[in-house]
PDB file of C-alpha atoms in Angstrom:
ATOM      1  CA  ILE A 130      -3.917  -8.556  21.966  1.00 95.00           C
ATOM      2  CA  ASN A 131      -4.047  -7.584  25.637  1.00 95.00           C
ATOM      3  CA  GLN A 132      -2.166 -10.744  26.592  1.00 96.00           C
ATOM      4  CA  LEU A 133       0.606  -9.882  24.138  1.00 97.00           C
ATOM      5  CA  PHE A 134       0.896  -6.355  25.484  1.00 97.00           C
ATOM      6  CA  GLU A 135       0.975  -7.601  29.077  1.00 96.00           C
ATOM      7  CA  LYS A 136       3.666 -10.171  28.276  1.00 97.00           C
ATOM      8  CA  HIS A 137       6.002  -8.053  26.147  1.00 96.00           C
ATOM      9  CA  ASN A 138       5.535  -4.506  27.458  1.00 94.00           C
ATOM     10  CA  PHE A 139       5.880  -2.976  23.969  1.00 97.00           C
ATOM     11  CA  THR A 140       7.470   0.462  23.663  1.00 98.00           C
ATOM     12  CA  TYR A 141       6.561   0.999  20.007  1.00 98.00           C
ATOM     13  CA  ILE A 142       3.918  -0.386  17.672  1.00 98.00           C
ATOM     14  CA  TYR A 143       4.568  -0.787  13.964  1.00 98.00           C
ATOM     15  CA  HIS A 144       1.205  -1.427  12.365  1.00 98.00           C
ATOM     16  CA  LEU A 145       1.727  -2.518   8.753  1.00 97.00           C
ATOM     17  CA  ALA A 146      -1.004  -5.158   8.564  1.00 96.00           C
ATOM     18  CA  ALA A 147      -3.910  -4.670   6.158  1.00 96.00           C
ATOM     19  CA  TYR A 148      -5.943  -6.427   3.526  1.00 95.00           C
ATOM     20  CA  ALA A 149      -4.657  -4.020   0.913  1.00 94.00           C
ATOM     21  CA  ALA A 150      -6.679  -5.011  -2.150  1.00 93.00           C
ATOM     22  CA  GLU A 151      -7.897  -1.498  -2.891  1.00 95.00           C
ATOM     23  CA  GLY A 152      -9.667  -2.381  -6.135  1.00 94.00           C
ATOM     24  CA  LEU A 153     -11.514  -5.258  -4.489  1.00 96.00           C
ATOM     25  CA  SER A 154     -12.542  -3.260  -1.416  1.00 97.00           C
ATOM     26  CA  PRO A 155     -15.901  -1.978  -2.814  1.00 97.00           C
ATOM     27  CA  PHE A 156     -16.993  -5.608  -3.198  1.00 97.00           C
ATOM     28  CA  ILE A 157     -15.884  -6.713   0.304  1.00 97.00           C
ATOM     29  CA  ARG A 158     -16.948  -3.693   2.327  1.00 98.00           C
ATOM     30  CA  SER A 159     -17.638  -5.435   5.637  1.00 98.00           C
ATOM     31  CA  TYR A 160     -14.471  -7.541   5.452  1.00 98.00           C
ATOM     32  CA  ASN A 161     -12.464  -4.441   4.568  1.00 98.00           C
ATOM     33  CA  TYR A 162     -13.693  -2.420   7.537  1.00 98.00           C
ATOM     34  CA  LYS A 163     -13.363  -5.284  10.020  1.00 98.00           C
ATOM     35  CA  ASN A 164      -9.738  -5.897   9.016  1.00 97.00           C
ATOM     36  CA  ASN A 165      -8.468  -2.458   8.144  1.00 98.00           C
ATOM     37  CA  LEU A 166     -10.426  -0.262  10.568  1.00 98.00           C
ATOM     38  CA  ILE A 167     -11.721  -2.294  13.510  1.00 98.00           C
ATOM     39  CA  GLY A 168      -8.519  -4.348  13.713  1.00 97.00           C
ATOM     40  CA  SER A 169      -6.532  -1.111  13.835  1.00 98.00           C
ATOM     41  CA  THR A 170      -8.651   0.451  16.571  1.00 98.00           C
ATOM     42  CA  ASN A 171      -8.148  -2.662  18.701  1.00 97.00           C
ATOM     43  CA  LEU A 172      -4.406  -2.002  18.524  1.00 98.00           C
ATOM     44  CA  ILE A 173      -4.862   1.690  19.275  1.00 98.00           C
ATOM     45  CA  ASN A 174      -6.915   0.823  22.365  1.00 98.00           C
ATOM     46  CA  ALA A 175      -4.133  -1.437  23.619  1.00 98.00           C
ATOM     47  CA  ALA A 176      -1.463   1.141  22.810  1.00 98.00           C
ATOM     48  CA  VAL A 177      -3.273   3.701  24.982  1.00 98.00           C
ATOM     49  CA  ASN A 178      -4.018   1.296  27.818  1.00 98.00           C
ATOM     50  CA  TYR A 179      -0.446  -0.056  27.998  1.00 98.00           C
ATOM     51  CA  GLY A 180       1.437   3.214  27.598  1.00 98.00           C
ATOM     52  CA  VAL A 181       3.037   2.751  24.180  1.00 98.00           C
ATOM     53  CA  GLU A 182       5.369   5.667  23.329  1.00 98.00           C
ATOM     54  CA  CYS A 183       4.668   5.824  19.596  1.00 98.00           C
ATOM     55  CA  PHE A 184       2.294   4.107  17.157  1.00 98.00           C
ATOM     56  CA  VAL A 185       3.713   3.852  13.609  1.00 98.00           C
ATOM     57  CA  PHE A 186       0.974   3.323  11.049  1.00 98.00           C
ATOM     58  CA  THR A 187       1.229   2.603   7.339  1.00 98.00           C
ATOM     59  CA  SER A 188      -1.677   4.363   5.733  1.00 98.00           C
ATOM     60  CA  SER A 189      -1.793   4.834   1.941  1.00 98.00           C
ATOM     61  CA  ILE A 190      -2.002   7.523  -0.717  1.00 97.00           C
ATOM     62  CA  ALA A 191      -5.431   5.981  -1.322  1.00 97.00           C
ATOM     63  CA  VAL A 192      -6.634   8.553   1.230  1.00 98.00           C
ATOM     64  CA  TYR A 193      -6.191  11.267  -1.431  1.00 97.00           C
ATOM     65  CA  GLY A 194      -8.621   9.633  -3.862  1.00 95.00           C
ATOM     66  CA  SER A 195      -8.773  11.423  -7.204  1.00 88.00           C
ATOM     67  CA  GLY A 196      -7.313  14.678  -5.928  1.00 91.00           C
ATOM     68  CA  SER A 197      -4.788  16.576  -8.024  1.00 93.00           C
ATOM     69  CA  PRO A 198      -1.377  14.880  -8.003  1.00 96.00           C
ATOM     70  CA  PRO A 199       1.275  15.145  -6.858  1.00 97.00           C
ATOM     71  CA  PHE A 200      -0.524  14.649  -3.548  1.00 97.00           C
ATOM     72  CA  ARG A 201       0.780  16.658  -0.611  1.00 97.00           C
ATOM     73  CA  GLU A 202       0.219  15.983   3.072  1.00 97.00           C
ATOM     74  CA  ASN A 203      -1.748  19.189   3.586  1.00 96.00           C
ATOM     75  CA  ASP A 204      -4.204  18.269   0.818  1.00 97.00           C
ATOM     76  CA  GLN A 205      -7.678  17.441   2.124  1.00 96.00           C
ATOM     77  CA  PRO A 206      -8.085  13.650   1.909  1.00 97.00           C
ATOM     78  CA  ILE A 207     -11.048  12.571  -0.235  1.00 95.00           C
ATOM     79  CA  PRO A 208     -10.812   8.768  -0.417  1.00 97.00           C
ATOM     80  CA  GLU A 209     -12.933   7.207  -3.138  1.00 95.00           C
ATOM     81  CA  ASP A 210     -13.093   3.551  -2.124  1.00 97.00           C
ATOM     82  CA  PRO A 211     -13.600   1.614   1.130  1.00 98.00           C
ATOM     83  CA  TYR A 212      -9.899   0.813   1.427  1.00 98.00           C
ATOM     84  CA  GLY A 213      -8.939   4.493   1.364  1.00 97.00           C
ATOM     85  CA  ILE A 214     -11.856   5.351   3.656  1.00 98.00           C
ATOM     86  CA  ALA A 215     -10.663   2.800   6.229  1.00 98.00           C
ATOM     87  CA  LYS A 216      -7.081   4.089   6.103  1.00 98.00           C
ATOM     88  CA  TYR A 217      -8.196   7.687   6.567  1.00 98.00           C
ATOM     89  CA  ALA A 218     -10.502   6.710   9.428  1.00 98.00           C
ATOM     90  CA  VAL A 219      -7.546   5.136  11.259  1.00 98.00           C
ATOM     91  CA  GLU A 220      -5.559   8.335  10.709  1.00 98.00           C
ATOM     92  CA  LEU A 221      -8.384  10.331  12.290  1.00 98.00           C
ATOM     93  CA  ASP A 222      -8.628   7.877  15.175  1.00 98.00           C
ATOM     94  CA  LEU A 223      -4.900   8.247  15.851  1.00 98.00           C
ATOM     95  CA  GLU A 224      -5.300  12.015  15.895  1.00 98.00           C
ATOM     96  CA  ASN A 225      -8.060  11.660  18.470  1.00 98.00           C
ATOM     97  CA  ALA A 226      -5.978   9.259  20.585  1.00 98.00           C
ATOM     98  CA  ARG A 227      -3.147  11.817  20.606  1.00 98.00           C
ATOM     99  CA  LYS A 228      -5.438  14.646  21.707  1.00 98.00           C
ATOM    100  CA  MET A 229      -7.312  12.596  24.291  1.00 98.00           C
ATOM    101  CA  PHE A 230      -4.568  10.361  25.680  1.00 98.00           C
ATOM    102  CA  GLY A 231      -1.203  11.681  24.441  1.00 98.00           C
ATOM    103  CA  LEU A 232      -0.457   8.681  22.197  1.00 98.00           C
ATOM    104  CA  ASN A 233       2.243   9.752  19.738  1.00 98.00           C
ATOM    105  CA  HIS A 234       1.961   8.477  16.199  1.00 98.00           C
ATOM    106  CA  ILE A 235       3.772   8.535  12.859  1.00 98.00           C
ATOM    107  CA  ILE A 236       1.631   8.061   9.764  1.00 98.00           C
ATOM    108  CA  PHE A 237       3.280   6.956   6.528  1.00 98.00           C
ATOM    109  CA  ARG A 238       1.427   7.074   3.230  1.00 98.00           C
ATOM    110  CA  PRO A 239       3.306   4.695   0.888  1.00 97.00           C
ATOM    111  CA  HIS A 240       2.286   3.835  -2.645  1.00 95.00           C
ATOM    112  CA  ASN A 241       2.651   0.936  -5.096  1.00 96.00           C
ATOM    113  CA  VAL A 242       5.391  -0.871  -3.192  1.00 97.00           C
ATOM    114  CA  TYR A 243       7.008  -3.921  -4.804  1.00 98.00           C
ATOM    115  CA  GLY A 244      10.018  -6.168  -4.244  1.00 98.00           C
ATOM    116  CA  PRO A 245      11.253  -9.668  -3.391  1.00 97.00           C
ATOM    117  CA  ASN A 246       9.119 -11.769  -1.039  1.00 96.00           C
ATOM    118  CA  GLN A 247       5.891 -10.183  -2.278  1.00 95.00           C
ATOM    119  CA  ASN A 248       2.992 -12.566  -2.863  1.00 94.00           C
ATOM    120  CA  ILE A 249       2.943 -12.660  -6.653  1.00 96.00           C
ATOM    121  CA  GLY A 250       0.027 -15.098  -6.630  1.00 94.00           C
ATOM    122  CA  ASP A 251      -2.483 -12.514  -5.380  1.00 93.00           C
ATOM    123  CA  ARG A 252      -4.766 -11.694  -8.312  1.00 91.00           C
ATOM    124  CA  TYR A 253      -6.280  -8.594  -6.692  1.00 92.00           C
ATOM    125  CA  ARG A 254      -3.288  -6.427  -5.797  1.00 92.00           C
ATOM    126  CA  ASN A 255       0.393  -5.675  -6.460  1.00 95.00           C
ATOM    127  CA  VAL A 256       0.470  -5.205 -10.219  1.00 97.00           C
ATOM    128  CA  VAL A 257       4.219  -5.859 -10.547  1.00 98.00           C
ATOM    129  CA  GLY A 258       3.811  -9.262  -8.917  1.00 97.00           C
ATOM    130  CA  ILE A 259       0.706 -10.017 -10.978  1.00 97.00           C
ATOM    131  CA  PHE A 260       2.570  -9.243 -14.210  1.00 98.00           C
ATOM    132  CA  MET A 261       5.564 -11.396 -13.262  1.00 98.00           C
ATOM    133  CA  ASN A 262       3.369 -14.293 -12.211  1.00 97.00           C
ATOM    134  CA  GLN A 263       1.460 -14.099 -15.486  1.00 97.00           C
ATOM    135  CA  ILE A 264       4.729 -14.205 -17.424  1.00 97.00           C
ATOM    136  CA  LEU A 265       5.854 -17.303 -15.493  1.00 97.00           C
ATOM    137  CA  ASN A 266       2.526 -18.926 -16.410  1.00 96.00           C
ATOM    138  CA  ASP A 267       2.884 -17.876 -20.088  1.00 96.00           C
ATOM    139  CA  GLN A 268      -0.180 -15.650 -19.818  1.00 95.00           C
ATOM    140  CA  SER A 269      -0.869 -12.227 -21.291  1.00 96.00           C
ATOM    141  CA  LEU A 270      -0.532  -9.286 -18.928  1.00 97.00           C
ATOM    142  CA  SER A 271      -3.925  -8.061 -17.712  1.00 96.00           C
ATOM    143  CA  ILE A 272      -4.521  -4.318 -18.008  1.00 96.00           C
ATOM    144  CA  PHE A 273      -7.804  -2.635 -17.130  1.00 95.00           C
ATOM    145  CA  GLY A 274      -8.723   0.179 -19.514  1.00 95.00           C
ATOM    146  CA  ASP A 275      -6.212   1.766 -21.870  1.00 96.00           C
ATOM    147  CA  GLY A 276      -3.174   1.333 -19.613  1.00 96.00           C
ATOM    148  CA  LYS A 277      -2.471   5.057 -19.439  1.00 97.00           C
ATOM    149  CA  GLN A 278      -3.093   5.182 -15.685  1.00 96.00           C
ATOM    150  CA  THR A 279       0.015   6.532 -13.950  1.00 97.00           C
ATOM    151  CA  ARG A 280       1.613   5.442 -10.702  1.00 97.00           C
ATOM    152  CA  ALA A 281       4.981   5.815  -8.961  1.00 97.00           C
ATOM    153  CA  PHE A 282       6.161   2.234  -8.403  1.00 98.00           C
ATOM    154  CA  THR A 283       8.251   2.126  -5.235  1.00 97.00           C
ATOM    155  CA  ASN A 284      10.883  -0.441  -4.346  1.00 98.00           C
ATOM    156  CA  ILE A 285      10.633  -1.845  -0.827  1.00 97.00           C
ATOM    157  CA  ASP A 286      14.180  -0.612  -0.077  1.00 96.00           C
ATOM    158  CA  ASP A 287      12.915   2.963  -0.433  1.00 96.00           C
ATOM    159  CA  VAL A 288      10.275   2.371   2.245  1.00 97.00           C
ATOM    160  CA  ALA A 289      11.054  -0.264   4.883  1.00 97.00           C
ATOM    161  CA  PRO A 290      14.321   1.153   6.329  1.00 96.00           C
ATOM    162  CA  TYR A 291      12.769   4.565   6.943  1.00 97.00           C
ATOM    163  CA  ILE A 292       9.666   3.167   8.603  1.00 98.00           C
ATOM    164  CA  ALA A 293      11.941   1.112  10.873  1.00 98.00           C
ATOM    165  CA  GLU A 294      14.073   4.160  11.723  1.00 97.00           C
ATOM    166  CA  SER A 295      11.167   6.534  12.265  1.00 98.00           C
ATOM    167  CA  VAL A 296      10.790   6.086  16.030  1.00 98.00           C
ATOM    168  CA  ASN A 297      14.334   7.441  16.402  1.00 97.00           C
ATOM    169  CA  GLN A 298      13.370  10.629  14.559  1.00 97.00           C
ATOM    170  CA  PRO A 299      11.500  12.915  17.001  1.00 96.00           C
ATOM    171  CA  LEU A 300      10.673  15.324  14.177  1.00 97.00           C
ATOM    172  CA  ALA A 301       8.554  12.584  12.601  1.00 98.00           C
ATOM    173  CA  PHE A 302       6.306  12.247  15.651  1.00 98.00           C
ATOM    174  CA  ASN A 303       2.674  13.158  14.999  1.00 98.00           C
ATOM    175  CA  LYS A 304       3.343  13.793  11.334  1.00 98.00           C
ATOM    176  CA  LYS A 305       1.795  12.425   8.153  1.00 98.00           C
ATOM    177  CA  LEU A 306       4.464  11.576   5.589  1.00 98.00           C
ATOM    178  CA  ASN A 307       4.192  10.486   1.993  1.00 98.00           C
ATOM    179  CA  ILE A 308       6.888   7.899   1.298  1.00 97.00           C
ATOM    180  CA  GLY A 309       7.923   6.444  -2.031  1.00 96.00           C
ATOM    181  CA  THR A 310       9.571   7.168  -5.331  1.00 96.00           C
ATOM    182  CA  ASP A 311       9.143  10.329  -7.375  1.00 94.00           C
ATOM    183  CA  LYS A 312       9.183   9.077 -10.974  1.00 96.00           C
ATOM    184  CA  THR A 313       5.863   8.023 -12.506  1.00 97.00           C
ATOM    185  CA  TYR A 314       5.078   5.446 -15.186  1.00 98.00           C
ATOM    186  CA  SER A 315       1.953   4.389 -17.019  1.00 98.00           C
ATOM    187  CA  LEU A 316       0.795   0.794 -16.732  1.00 97.00           C
ATOM    188  CA  LEU A 317       1.796   0.284 -20.368  1.00 98.00           C
ATOM    189  CA  GLU A 318       5.303   1.489 -19.546  1.00 98.00           C
ATOM    190  CA  LEU A 319       5.382  -0.767 -16.487  1.00 98.00           C
ATOM    191  CA  ALA A 320       4.336  -3.760 -18.579  1.00 98.00           C
ATOM    192  CA  ASP A 321       7.179  -3.080 -20.988  1.00 98.00           C
ATOM    193  CA  ALA A 322       9.692  -2.720 -18.138  1.00 98.00           C
ATOM    194  CA  VAL A 323       8.520  -5.927 -16.442  1.00 98.00           C
ATOM    195  CA  CYS A 324       8.778  -7.875 -19.687  1.00 98.00           C
ATOM    196  CA  SER A 325      12.308  -6.562 -20.161  1.00 98.00           C
ATOM    197  CA  ALA A 326      13.318  -7.594 -16.617  1.00 98.00           C
ATOM    198  CA  MET A 327      11.784 -11.044 -17.132  1.00 98.00           C
ATOM    199  CA  ASN A 328      13.304 -11.436 -20.642  1.00 97.00           C
ATOM    200  CA  SER A 329       9.845 -11.987 -22.062  1.00 96.00           C
ATOM    201  CA  LYS A 330       8.011 -10.773 -25.140  1.00 94.00           C
ATOM    202  CA  GLN A 331       5.155  -8.450 -24.308  1.00 90.00           C
ATOM    203  CA  LYS A 332       1.648  -9.878 -24.627  1.00 95.00           C
ATOM    204  CA  LEU A 333      -1.206  -7.743 -23.313  1.00 96.00           C
ATOM    205  CA  ASN A 334      -4.780  -8.604 -22.390  1.00 95.00           C
ATOM    206  CA  MET A 335      -6.695  -5.304 -22.484  1.00 95.00           C
ATOM    207  CA  LEU A 336      -9.763  -5.516 -20.240  1.00 94.00           C
ATOM    208  CA  GLU A 337     -12.722  -3.216 -19.659  1.00 92.00           C
ATOM    209  CA  ASN A 338     -12.251  -0.156 -17.478  1.00 91.00           C
ATOM    210  CA  ARG A 339     -12.757  -0.605 -13.771  1.00 89.00           C
ATOM    211  CA  GLU A 340     -13.510   2.102 -11.230  1.00 87.00           C
ATOM    212  CA  GLU A 341     -10.120   3.444 -10.117  1.00 91.00           C
ATOM    213  CA  VAL A 342      -8.150   6.649  -9.725  1.00 90.00           C
ATOM    214  CA  LEU A 343      -6.400   7.335 -13.032  1.00 92.00           C
ATOM    215  CA  HIS A 344      -3.358   9.242 -11.770  1.00 95.00           C
ATOM    216  CA  ALA A 345      -1.916   8.697  -8.301  1.00 95.00           C
ATOM    217  CA  TYR A 346       1.513   9.838  -7.179  1.00 96.00           C
ATOM    218  CA  ALA A 347       2.833  11.947  -4.340  1.00 97.00           C
ATOM    219  CA  ASP A 348       5.172  14.743  -3.332  1.00 97.00           C
ATOM    220  CA  HIS A 349       7.761  13.726  -0.693  1.00 96.00           C
ATOM    221  CA  SER A 350       9.051  17.106   0.488  1.00 95.00           C
ATOM    222  CA  GLU A 351       7.951  16.612   4.105  1.00 96.00           C
ATOM    223  CA  PHE A 352       9.620  13.185   4.245  1.00 97.00           C
ATOM    224  CA  ASN A 353      12.849  14.638   2.853  1.00 95.00           C
ATOM    225  CA  LYS A 354      12.941  17.298   5.590  1.00 95.00           C
ATOM    226  CA  ILE A 355      13.226  14.575   8.234  1.00 96.00           C
ATOM    227  CA  PHE A 356      15.056  11.660   6.632  1.00 95.00           C
ATOM    228  CA  SER A 357      18.400  11.605   4.842  1.00 84.00           C
ATOM    229  CA  SER A 358      17.475   9.313   1.967  1.00 78.00           C
ATOM    230  CA  ASP A 359      19.970   7.974  -0.536  1.00 75.00           C
ATOM    231  CA  THR A 360      19.348   7.848  -4.275  1.00 82.00           C
ATOM    232  CA  GLN A 361      16.064   6.074  -4.960  1.00 93.00           C
ATOM    233  CA  VAL A 362      16.085   2.629  -6.537  1.00 96.00           C
ATOM    234  CA  SER A 363      15.312   2.993 -10.241  1.00 97.00           C
ATOM    235  CA  LEU A 364      12.428   1.010 -11.689  1.00 98.00           C
ATOM    236  CA  SER A 365      14.734  -1.023 -13.929  1.00 97.00           C
ATOM    237  CA  GLU A 366      17.074  -1.889 -11.046  1.00 98.00           C
ATOM    238  CA  GLY A 367      14.223  -2.775  -8.716  1.00 98.00           C
ATOM    239  CA  LEU A 368      12.485  -4.931 -11.295  1.00 98.00           C
ATOM    240  CA  GLU A 369      15.720  -6.776 -12.095  1.00 98.00           C
ATOM    241  CA  LYS A 370      16.164  -7.680  -8.416  1.00 98.00           C
ATOM    242  CA  MET A 371      12.563  -8.776  -8.057  1.00 98.00           C
ATOM    243  CA  ALA A 372      12.662 -10.731 -11.321  1.00 98.00           C
ATOM    244  CA  SER A 373      15.716 -12.637 -10.120  1.00 98.00           C
ATOM    245  CA  TRP A 374      13.913 -13.597  -6.915  1.00 98.00           C
ATOM    246  CA  VAL A 375      10.693 -14.485  -8.784  1.00 98.00           C
ATOM    247  CA  LYS A 376      12.514 -16.747 -11.250  1.00 97.00           C
ATOM    248  CA  SER A 377      14.275 -18.587  -8.428  1.00 97.00           C
ATOM    249  CA  HIS A 378      11.024 -19.176  -6.524  1.00 96.00           C
ATOM    250  CA  GLY A 379       8.632 -19.840  -9.406  1.00 95.00           C
ATOM    251  CA  ALA A 380       4.990 -19.051 -10.038  1.00 95.00           C
ATOM    252  CA  ARG A 381       2.458 -18.963  -7.229  1.00 94.00           C
ATOM    253  CA  THR A 382      -1.238 -19.625  -6.994  1.00 91.00           C
ATOM    254  CA  SER A 383      -3.491 -18.116  -4.375  1.00 85.00           C
ATOM    255  CA  LYS A 384      -7.095 -19.043  -3.770  1.00 87.00           C
ATOM    256  CA  PRO A 385      -9.722 -16.597  -5.052  1.00 87.00           C
ATOM    257  CA  PHE A 386     -11.273 -14.454  -2.333  1.00 91.00           C
ATOM    258  CA  SER A 387     -14.107 -16.647  -1.089  1.00 90.00           C
ATOM    259  CA  ASN A 388     -16.410 -14.101   0.534  1.00 91.00           C
ATOM    260  CA  ILE A 389     -17.379 -11.567  -2.105  1.00 96.00           C
ATOM    261  CA  GLU A 390     -20.175  -9.481  -0.597  1.00 97.00           C
ATOM    262  CA  ILE A 391     -21.268  -7.589  -3.733  1.00 97.00           C
ATOM    263  CA  LYS A 392     -21.053  -9.221  -7.154  1.00 95.00           C
ATOM    264  CA  LYS A 393     -22.610  -6.380  -9.112  1.00 95.00           C
ATOM    265  CA  GLY A 394     -19.909  -4.769 -11.242  1.00 93.00           C
ATOM    266  CA  LEU A 395     -17.191  -7.211 -10.165  1.00 94.00           C
ATOM    267  CA  PRO A 396     -14.610  -7.548 -12.966  1.00 91.00           C
ATOM    268  CA  GLU A 397     -15.023 -10.810 -14.852  1.00 87.00           C
ATOM    269  CA  THR A 398     -11.414 -11.850 -14.161  1.00 84.00           C
ATOM    270  CA  TRP A 399     -12.118 -11.687 -10.413  1.00 88.00           C
ATOM    271  CA  LYS A 400     -15.210 -13.905 -10.454  1.00 81.00           C
TER     272      LYS A 400
END
């Protein structure tokens, strides 16, 4: 990392990297913290030492845990799994680096982002991609619990351009900003919408409950004060675009995670 900073003299850091399998994180605690926390602090160290002007970090609404949605930035974070804990710890570390060393930061808290180029073969994360990959493989769609969990599924076009632009928005400096779509859907509604976009009949595989937040969506008022956002991509439009890309590229297979640290309580489909 230091060699890269010495060679390129970075002005800004965009830190989007993470192992973002939130549901899997309780079973890979050490791996989660090494990647999502320690890896991030290594970058923060370098940003301070090499005089970076602003550190843009993609956190997650996972920091809110099972608080009362819609989550707002001034809500007290109460993360409920190691993934959310790691994200919140990085947020706190960035706050300390600002106070101690003057490192500016912008913290985005996106949620349930999907779109073309996503790894649809990952069995642990990105439910839209999982559903589409299962359809391509003529499999039933896997739903944990009753499928009434609600999320706001956000197209990548409602996230990436604003993160890229953020360093040119001084009002965003040292702020925490929820970013994503406003409209919420249950997993059952998502399954129906994905099947429609993929021109497939709906077949569901209802699995046992797993430990997860039931309702997770956010308020975006603070984001809207800073950014002039166009009309958000509707779920149907976003799924149609992703379905077109998925059909042209075909199904994918990823290797199961090979270093499960805790097997107690691990969902059967992940073993």
